[in-house]
Coordinates of C-alpha atoms and ligand atoms in Angstrom, one line a residue:
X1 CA -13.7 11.5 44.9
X2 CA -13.2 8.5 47.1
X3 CA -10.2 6.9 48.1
X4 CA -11.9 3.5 48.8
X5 CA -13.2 1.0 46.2
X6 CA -16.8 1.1 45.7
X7 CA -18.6 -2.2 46.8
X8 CA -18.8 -3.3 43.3
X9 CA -15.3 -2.4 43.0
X10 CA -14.3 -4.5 46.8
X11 CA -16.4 -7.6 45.4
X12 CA -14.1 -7.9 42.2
X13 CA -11.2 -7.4 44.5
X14 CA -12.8 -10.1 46.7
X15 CA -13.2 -12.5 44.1
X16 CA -10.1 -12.5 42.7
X17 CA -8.1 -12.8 45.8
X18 CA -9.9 -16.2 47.1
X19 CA -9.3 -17.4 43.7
X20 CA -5.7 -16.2 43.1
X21 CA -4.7 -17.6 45.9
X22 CA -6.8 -20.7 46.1
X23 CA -5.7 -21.3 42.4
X24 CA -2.3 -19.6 42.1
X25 CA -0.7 -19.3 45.7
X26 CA 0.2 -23.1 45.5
X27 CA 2.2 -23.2 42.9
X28 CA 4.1 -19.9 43.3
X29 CA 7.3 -21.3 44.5
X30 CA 7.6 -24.5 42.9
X31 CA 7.0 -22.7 39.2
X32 CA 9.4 -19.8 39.9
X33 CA 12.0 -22.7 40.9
X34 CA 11.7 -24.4 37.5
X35 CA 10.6 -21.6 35.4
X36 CA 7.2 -22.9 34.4
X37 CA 4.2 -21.2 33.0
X38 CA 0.9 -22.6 33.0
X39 CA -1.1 -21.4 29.9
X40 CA -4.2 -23.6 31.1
X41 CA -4.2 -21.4 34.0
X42 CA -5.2 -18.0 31.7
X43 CA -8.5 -19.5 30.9
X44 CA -9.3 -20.0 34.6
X45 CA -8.4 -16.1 34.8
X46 CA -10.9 -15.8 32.0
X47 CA -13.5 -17.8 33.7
X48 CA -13.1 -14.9 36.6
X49 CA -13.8 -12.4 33.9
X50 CA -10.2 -11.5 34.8
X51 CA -8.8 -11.4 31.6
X52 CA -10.5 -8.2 29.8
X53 CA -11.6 -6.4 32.8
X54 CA -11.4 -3.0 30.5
X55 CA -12.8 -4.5 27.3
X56 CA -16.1 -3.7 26.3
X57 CA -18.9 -6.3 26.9
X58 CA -19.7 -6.5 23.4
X59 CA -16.3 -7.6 22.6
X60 CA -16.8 -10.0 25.2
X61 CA -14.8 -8.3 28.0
X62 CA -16.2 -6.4 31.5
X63 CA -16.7 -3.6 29.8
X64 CA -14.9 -1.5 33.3
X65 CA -11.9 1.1 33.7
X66 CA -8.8 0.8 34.5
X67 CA -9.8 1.4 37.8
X68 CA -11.2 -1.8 38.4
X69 CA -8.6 -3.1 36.1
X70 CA -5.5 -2.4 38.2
X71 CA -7.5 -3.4 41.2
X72 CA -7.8 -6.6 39.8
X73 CA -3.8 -6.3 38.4
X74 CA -2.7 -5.4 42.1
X75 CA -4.6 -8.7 44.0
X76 CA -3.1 -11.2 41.4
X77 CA 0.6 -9.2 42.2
X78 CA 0.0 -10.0 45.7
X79 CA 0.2 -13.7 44.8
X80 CA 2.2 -13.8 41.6
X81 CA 3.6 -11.3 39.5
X82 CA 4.1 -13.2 37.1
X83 CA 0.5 -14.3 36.8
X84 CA -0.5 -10.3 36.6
X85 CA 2.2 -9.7 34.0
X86 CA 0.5 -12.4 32.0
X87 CA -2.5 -11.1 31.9
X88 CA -1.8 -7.4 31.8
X89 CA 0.9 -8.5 28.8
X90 CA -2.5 -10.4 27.1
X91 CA -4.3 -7.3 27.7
X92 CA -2.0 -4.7 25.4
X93 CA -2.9 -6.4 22.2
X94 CA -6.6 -6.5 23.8
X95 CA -6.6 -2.3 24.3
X96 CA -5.2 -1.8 20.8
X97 CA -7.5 -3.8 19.0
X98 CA -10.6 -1.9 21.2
X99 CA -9.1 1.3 20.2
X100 CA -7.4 1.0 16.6
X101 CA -8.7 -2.1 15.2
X102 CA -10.8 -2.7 12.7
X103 CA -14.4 -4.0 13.3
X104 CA -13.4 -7.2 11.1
X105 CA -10.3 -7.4 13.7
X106 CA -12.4 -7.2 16.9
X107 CA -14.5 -9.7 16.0
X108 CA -11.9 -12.1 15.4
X109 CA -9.6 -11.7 18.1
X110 CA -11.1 -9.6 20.8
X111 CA -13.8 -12.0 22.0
X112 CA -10.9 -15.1 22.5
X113 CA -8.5 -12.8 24.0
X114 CA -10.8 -11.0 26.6
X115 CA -12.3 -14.6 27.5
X116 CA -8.9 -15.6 28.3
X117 CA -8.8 -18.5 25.7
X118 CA -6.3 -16.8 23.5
X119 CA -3.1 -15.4 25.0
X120 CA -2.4 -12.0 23.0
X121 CA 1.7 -10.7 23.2
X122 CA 3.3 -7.2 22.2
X123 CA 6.1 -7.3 20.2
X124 CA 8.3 -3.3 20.0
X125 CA 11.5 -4.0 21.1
X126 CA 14.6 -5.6 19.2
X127 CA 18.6 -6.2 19.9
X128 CA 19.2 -2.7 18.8
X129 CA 16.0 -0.7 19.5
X130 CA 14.8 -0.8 23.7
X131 CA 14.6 2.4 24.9
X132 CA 14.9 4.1 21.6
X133 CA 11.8 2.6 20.6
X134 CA 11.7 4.3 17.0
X135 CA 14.7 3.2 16.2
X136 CA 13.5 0.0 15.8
X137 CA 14.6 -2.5 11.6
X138 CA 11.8 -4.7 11.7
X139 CA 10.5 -4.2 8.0
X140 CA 6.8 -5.0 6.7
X141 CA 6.7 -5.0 3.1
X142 CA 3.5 -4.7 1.2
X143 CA 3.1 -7.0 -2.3
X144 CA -0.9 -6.7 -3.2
X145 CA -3.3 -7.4 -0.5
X146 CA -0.2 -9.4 1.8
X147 CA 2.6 -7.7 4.1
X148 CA 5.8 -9.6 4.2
X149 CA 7.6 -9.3 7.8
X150 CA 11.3 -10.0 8.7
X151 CA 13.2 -9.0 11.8
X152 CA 14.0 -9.7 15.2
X153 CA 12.5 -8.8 18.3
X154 CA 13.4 -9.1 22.1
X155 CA 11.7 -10.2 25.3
X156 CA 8.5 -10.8 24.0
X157 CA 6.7 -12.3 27.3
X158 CA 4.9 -15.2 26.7
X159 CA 5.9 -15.2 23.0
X160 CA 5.9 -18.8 22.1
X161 CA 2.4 -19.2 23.9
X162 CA 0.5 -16.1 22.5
X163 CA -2.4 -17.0 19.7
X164 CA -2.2 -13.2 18.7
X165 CA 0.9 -11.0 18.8
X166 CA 1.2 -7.0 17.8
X167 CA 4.1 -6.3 16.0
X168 CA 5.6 -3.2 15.1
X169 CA 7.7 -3.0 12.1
X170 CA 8.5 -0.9 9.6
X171 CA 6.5 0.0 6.5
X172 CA 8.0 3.6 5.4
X173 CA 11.2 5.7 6.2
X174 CA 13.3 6.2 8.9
X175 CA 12.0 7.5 12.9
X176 CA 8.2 7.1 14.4
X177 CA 6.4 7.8 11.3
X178 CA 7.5 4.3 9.3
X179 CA 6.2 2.5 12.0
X180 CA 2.9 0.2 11.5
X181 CA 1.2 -2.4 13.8
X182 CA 0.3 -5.7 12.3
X183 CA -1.8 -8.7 13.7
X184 CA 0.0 -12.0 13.7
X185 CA -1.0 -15.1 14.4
X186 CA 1.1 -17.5 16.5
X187 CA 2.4 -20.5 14.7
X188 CA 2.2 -17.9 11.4
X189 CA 4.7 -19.6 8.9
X190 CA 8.0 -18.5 9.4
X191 CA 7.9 -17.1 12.9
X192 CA 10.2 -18.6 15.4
X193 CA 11.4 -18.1 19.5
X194 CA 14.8 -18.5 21.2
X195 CA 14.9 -20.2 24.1
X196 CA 13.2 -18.8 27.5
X197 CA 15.7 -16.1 29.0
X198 CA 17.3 -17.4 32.1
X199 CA 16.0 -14.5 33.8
X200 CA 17.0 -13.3 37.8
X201 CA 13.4 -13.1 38.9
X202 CA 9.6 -13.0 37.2
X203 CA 10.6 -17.1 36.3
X204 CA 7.3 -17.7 35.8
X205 CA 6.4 -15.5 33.1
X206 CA 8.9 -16.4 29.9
X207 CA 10.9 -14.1 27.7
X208 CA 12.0 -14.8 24.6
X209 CA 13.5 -13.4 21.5
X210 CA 11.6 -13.6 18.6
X211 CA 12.1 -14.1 15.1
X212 CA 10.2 -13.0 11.7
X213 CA 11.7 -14.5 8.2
X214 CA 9.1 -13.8 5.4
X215 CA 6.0 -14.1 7.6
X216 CA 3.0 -13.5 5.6
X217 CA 0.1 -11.8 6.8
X218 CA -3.2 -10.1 4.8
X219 CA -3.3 -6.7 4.5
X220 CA -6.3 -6.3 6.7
X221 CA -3.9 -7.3 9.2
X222 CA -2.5 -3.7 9.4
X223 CA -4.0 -2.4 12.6
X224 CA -5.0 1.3 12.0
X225 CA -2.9 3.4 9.5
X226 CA 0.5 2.5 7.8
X227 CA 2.3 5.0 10.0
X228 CA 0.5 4.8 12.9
X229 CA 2.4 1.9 14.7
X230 CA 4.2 4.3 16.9
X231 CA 1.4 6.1 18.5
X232 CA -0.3 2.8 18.9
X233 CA 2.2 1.4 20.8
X234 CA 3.2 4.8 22.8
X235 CA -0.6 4.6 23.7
X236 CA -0.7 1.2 25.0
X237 CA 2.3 1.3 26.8
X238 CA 0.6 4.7 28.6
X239 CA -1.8 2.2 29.8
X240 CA 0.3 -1.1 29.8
X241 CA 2.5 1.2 32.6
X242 CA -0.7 2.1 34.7
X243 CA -1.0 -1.9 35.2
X244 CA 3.0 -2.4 35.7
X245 CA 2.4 0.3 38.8
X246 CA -0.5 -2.5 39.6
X247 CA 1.8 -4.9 39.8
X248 CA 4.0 -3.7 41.7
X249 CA 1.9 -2.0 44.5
X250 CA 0.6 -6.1 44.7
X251 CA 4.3 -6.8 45.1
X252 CA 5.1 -4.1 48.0
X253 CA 1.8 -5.2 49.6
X254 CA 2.9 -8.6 49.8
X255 CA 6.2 -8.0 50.6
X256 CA 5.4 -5.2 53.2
X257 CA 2.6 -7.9 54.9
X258 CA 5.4 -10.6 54.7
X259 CA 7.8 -8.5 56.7
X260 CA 4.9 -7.2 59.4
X261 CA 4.2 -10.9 60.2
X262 CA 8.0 -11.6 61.1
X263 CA 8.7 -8.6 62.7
X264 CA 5.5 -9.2 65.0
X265 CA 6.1 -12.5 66.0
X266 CA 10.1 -13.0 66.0
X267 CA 11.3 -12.1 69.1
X268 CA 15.4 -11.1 70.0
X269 CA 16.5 -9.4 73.1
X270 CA 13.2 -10.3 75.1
X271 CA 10.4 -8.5 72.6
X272 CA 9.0 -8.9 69.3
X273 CA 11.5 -7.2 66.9
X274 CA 8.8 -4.8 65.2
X275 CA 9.0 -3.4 69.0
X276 CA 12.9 -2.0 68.1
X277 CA 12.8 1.5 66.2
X278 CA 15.2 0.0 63.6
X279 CA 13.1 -2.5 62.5
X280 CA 9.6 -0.2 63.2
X281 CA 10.5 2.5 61.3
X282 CA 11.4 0.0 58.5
X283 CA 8.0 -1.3 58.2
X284 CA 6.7 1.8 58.6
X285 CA 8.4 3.2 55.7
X286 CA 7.2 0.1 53.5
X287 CA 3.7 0.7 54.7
X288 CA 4.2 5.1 53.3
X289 CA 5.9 4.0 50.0
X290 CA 3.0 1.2 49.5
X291 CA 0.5 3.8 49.8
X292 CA 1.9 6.2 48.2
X293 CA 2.4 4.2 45.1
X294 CA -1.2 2.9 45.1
X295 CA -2.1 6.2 45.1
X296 CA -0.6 7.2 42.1
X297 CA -1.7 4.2 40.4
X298 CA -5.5 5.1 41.4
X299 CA -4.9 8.8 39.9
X300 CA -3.6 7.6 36.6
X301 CA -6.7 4.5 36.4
X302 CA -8.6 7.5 37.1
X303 CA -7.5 10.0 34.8
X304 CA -7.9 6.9 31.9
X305 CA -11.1 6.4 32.8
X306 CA -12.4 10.3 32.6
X307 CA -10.8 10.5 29.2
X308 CA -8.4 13.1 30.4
X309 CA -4.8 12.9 29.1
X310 CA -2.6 10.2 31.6
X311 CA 0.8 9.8 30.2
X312 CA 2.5 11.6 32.9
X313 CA 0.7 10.5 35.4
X314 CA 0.7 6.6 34.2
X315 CA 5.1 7.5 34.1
X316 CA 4.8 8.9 37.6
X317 CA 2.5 6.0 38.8
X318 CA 4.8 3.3 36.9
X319 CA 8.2 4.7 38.1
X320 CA 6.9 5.3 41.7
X321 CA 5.5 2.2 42.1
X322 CA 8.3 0.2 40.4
X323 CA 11.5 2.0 42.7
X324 CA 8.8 1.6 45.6
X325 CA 8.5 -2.1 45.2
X326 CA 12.2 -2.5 44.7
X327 CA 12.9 -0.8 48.0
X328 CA 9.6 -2.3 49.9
X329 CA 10.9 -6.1 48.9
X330 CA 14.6 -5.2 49.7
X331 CA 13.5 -4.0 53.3
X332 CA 11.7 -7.2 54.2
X333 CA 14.8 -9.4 53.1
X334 CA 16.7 -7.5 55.6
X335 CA 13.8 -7.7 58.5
X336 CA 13.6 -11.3 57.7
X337 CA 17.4 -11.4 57.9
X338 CA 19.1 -14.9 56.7
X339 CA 15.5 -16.1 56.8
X340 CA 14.8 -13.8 54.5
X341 CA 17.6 -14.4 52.2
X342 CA 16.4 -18.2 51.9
X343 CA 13.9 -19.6 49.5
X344 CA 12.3 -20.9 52.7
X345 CA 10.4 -17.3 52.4
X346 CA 9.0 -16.0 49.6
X347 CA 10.5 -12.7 50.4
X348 CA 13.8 -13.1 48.2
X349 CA 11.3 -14.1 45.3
X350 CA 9.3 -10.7 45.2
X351 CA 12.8 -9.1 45.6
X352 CA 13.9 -10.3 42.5
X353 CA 10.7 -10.1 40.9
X354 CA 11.2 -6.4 41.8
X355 CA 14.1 -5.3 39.8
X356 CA 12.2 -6.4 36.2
X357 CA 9.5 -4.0 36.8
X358 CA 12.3 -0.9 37.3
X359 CA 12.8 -2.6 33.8
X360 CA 9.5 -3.3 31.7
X361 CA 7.5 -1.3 29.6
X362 CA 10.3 1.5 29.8
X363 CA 13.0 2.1 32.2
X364 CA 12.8 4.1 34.8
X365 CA 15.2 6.4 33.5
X366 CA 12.4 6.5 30.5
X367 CA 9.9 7.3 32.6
X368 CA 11.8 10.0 34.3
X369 CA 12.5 11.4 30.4
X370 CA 8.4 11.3 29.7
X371 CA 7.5 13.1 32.8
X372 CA 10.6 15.7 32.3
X373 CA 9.5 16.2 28.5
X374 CA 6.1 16.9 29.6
X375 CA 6.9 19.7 32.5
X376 CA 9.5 21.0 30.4
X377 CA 6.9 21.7 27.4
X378 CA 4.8 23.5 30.6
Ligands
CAA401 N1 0.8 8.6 23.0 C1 0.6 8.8 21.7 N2 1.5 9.2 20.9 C2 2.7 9.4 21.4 C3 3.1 9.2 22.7 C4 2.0 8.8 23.6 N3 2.2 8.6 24.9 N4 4.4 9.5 22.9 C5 4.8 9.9 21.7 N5 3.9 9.8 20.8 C6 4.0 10.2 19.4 C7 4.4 11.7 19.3 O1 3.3 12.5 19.3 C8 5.1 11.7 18.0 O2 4.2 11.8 16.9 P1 4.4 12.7 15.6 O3 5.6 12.2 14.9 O4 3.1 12.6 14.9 O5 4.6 14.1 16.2 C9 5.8 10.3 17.9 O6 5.0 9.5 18.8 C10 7.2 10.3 18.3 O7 7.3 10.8 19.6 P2 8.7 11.2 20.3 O8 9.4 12.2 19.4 O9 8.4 11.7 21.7 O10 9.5 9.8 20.2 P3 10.9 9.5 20.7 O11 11.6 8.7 19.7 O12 11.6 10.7 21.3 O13 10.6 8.4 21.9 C11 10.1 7.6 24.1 C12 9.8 8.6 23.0 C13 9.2 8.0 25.2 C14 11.5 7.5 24.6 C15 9.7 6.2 23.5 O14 10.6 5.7 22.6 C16 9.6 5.1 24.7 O15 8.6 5.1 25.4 N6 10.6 4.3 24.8 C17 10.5 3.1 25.7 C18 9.9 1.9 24.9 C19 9.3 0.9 25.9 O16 8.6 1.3 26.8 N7 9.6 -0.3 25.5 C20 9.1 -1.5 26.3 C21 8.3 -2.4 25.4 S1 7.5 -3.6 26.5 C22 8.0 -5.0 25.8 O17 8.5 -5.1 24.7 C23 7.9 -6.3 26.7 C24 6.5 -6.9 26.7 O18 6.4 -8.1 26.5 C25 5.4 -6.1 26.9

């Protein structure tokens, strides 16, 4: 076991930080101001190989774990969350396809989506169905070789953009097992957004509700079973929450780095302020909770990439990782004081960028219930 990345491992990392922040760093600011997304930017990403780092080279991905996958999650973080929500967001559809999906269905969307010139989207939650995932009205109604769709969803990141969206709906009775996952296309007949959500932080990377009246798709659409939709989205939000924990260790970095620079060179009552305990210990706490987080993220990548079960451990990483970063970028607002409250830094950006992640890809509180089920069941 090794806790550092192997050079292989640090090269990747290396790459994408000198072109994250050549290419990305920029525009940060400016984008999360007026809430702009640049699609043209996910083939760049592609270009990297950044955008199906765990997809098989055959499919047209790096054919790597999730190892080097939320390495490569974390370093975009560092720069823009939103940017590493976009591609690990393009990367669900990617993971299901790879697992579930027909050959006929990997040979038509994985190659585009892993090269980054298709934008893939998830599509689970509704008005009345978040948490309560199973719950979810969506219907999918079979007539020959065609499903019918109609429904609403919710913050579907990206939606509007995506070339290829999963979407659960429902094919049979009530609960988990009437659930199926369907390929469609975007710009499918009948499928429509809201506007973007005017969201507190992540502006960069849009949400919006999403709407299905009689959207057509062939039946060779149906990705896996009828039935199976739940498990196939349970399984890729196990892994879609190892790459939120990414994300947000890439946050806390930043944020923890942001605050160490201050602290070091702001100076009150004759010495640098990282010199007073108050302020220290602060930092030094960031520094513990970053760690610790990234450690947790490392376990779960790793326990992916052996083939041994990770649902707890992606919950622990995800939930650790995500109250971490909340805490990590609230600390270096208050180091940076009414600096730090300012859009002069970029410290009350990851702070809002924070509280989405405590959010996304199941609360917190959902994560707490996963990790509780599992003990309990001993
Ligand atoms: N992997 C595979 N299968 C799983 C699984 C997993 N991790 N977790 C559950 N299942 C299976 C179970 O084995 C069970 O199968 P059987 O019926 O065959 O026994 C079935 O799924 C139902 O399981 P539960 O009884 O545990 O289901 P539940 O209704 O109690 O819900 C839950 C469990 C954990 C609360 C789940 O609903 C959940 O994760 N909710 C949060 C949803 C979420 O994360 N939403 C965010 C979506 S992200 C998004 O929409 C934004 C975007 O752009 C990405």
């Amino acid at each position: 076991m090794s806790f550092l990345p192997s050079p292989d491992q640090q090269a990747l990392v290396d790459a994408t930080r000198s072109f994250v922040q050549a290419e990305v760093g920029p525009l940060v600011a400016d984008d999360d101001r007026d809430e702009r997304f640049r699609k043209e930017l996910i083939p760049r990403f592609g270009e990297m190989g950044l955008t199906g780092v765990p997809i098989p080279e055959k499919w047209g991905g790096l054919g790597l774990g999730y190892s080097e996958y939320a390495l490569v999650i974390e370093e975009i973080a560092r720069v823009s969350p939103a940017y590493a929500i976009a591609v690990a967001v393009s990367g669900l559809p990617q993971v299901i396809l790879a697992r579930y999906g027909s050959d006929g269905q990997k040979r038509r969307l994985l190659p585009e989506l892993a090269s980054g010139r298709h934008l893939g989207a998830f599509a689970l939650s509704e008005p009345g169905s978040g948490s309560d995932a199973a719950s979810l009205r969506t219907t999918a109604v079979r007539y020959g070789d065609r499903y019918v769709l109609n429904g609403g969803k919710m913050w579907i990141t990206h939606g509007p953009y995506a070339d290829v969206i999963i979407v659960m709906a429902r094919t049979g009775g009530n609960g988990a097992r009437g659930i199926s996952a369907f390929v469609v296309e975007g710009g499918a007949k009948g499928l429509s957004f809201g506007r973007a959500e005017d969201k507190m932080g992540l502006r960069s990377s849009p949400t919006h509700a999403m709407t299905l009246e009689d959207v057509e798709v062939a039946a060779d659409d149906l990705v896996g079973r009828e039935g199976q939709g739940f498990t196939i989205a349970m399984a890729a939000l196990d892994s879609g929450r190892i790459t939120i924990g990414a994300t947000a260790v890439g946050l806390s970095r930043a944020a923890a780095d942001a605050a160490a620079a201050y602290a070091r060179t702001r100076e009150q009552f004759g010495k640098a302020i990282i010199d007073f305990q108050g302020v220290g210990f602060m930092i030094a706490d960031m520094a513990i909770a970053t760690e610790s987080a990234a450690l947790l993220v490392r376990k779960a990548a790793w326990l992916k990439d052996q083939g041994l079960p990770f649902t707890q451990e992606a919950a622990m990483a995800k939930c650790a990782a995500t109250d971490a970063a909340m805490r990590v970028t609230t600390d270096a607002v208050q180091v940076l004081g009414g600096y730090g409250y300012t859009r002069e830094y970029p410290v009350e950006r990851m702070m809002r960028d924070a509280k989405v992640m405590q959010i996304v890809e199941g609360t917190n509180q959902i994560q707490r219930l996963v990790i509780s089920r599992h003990i309990a069941r001993g």
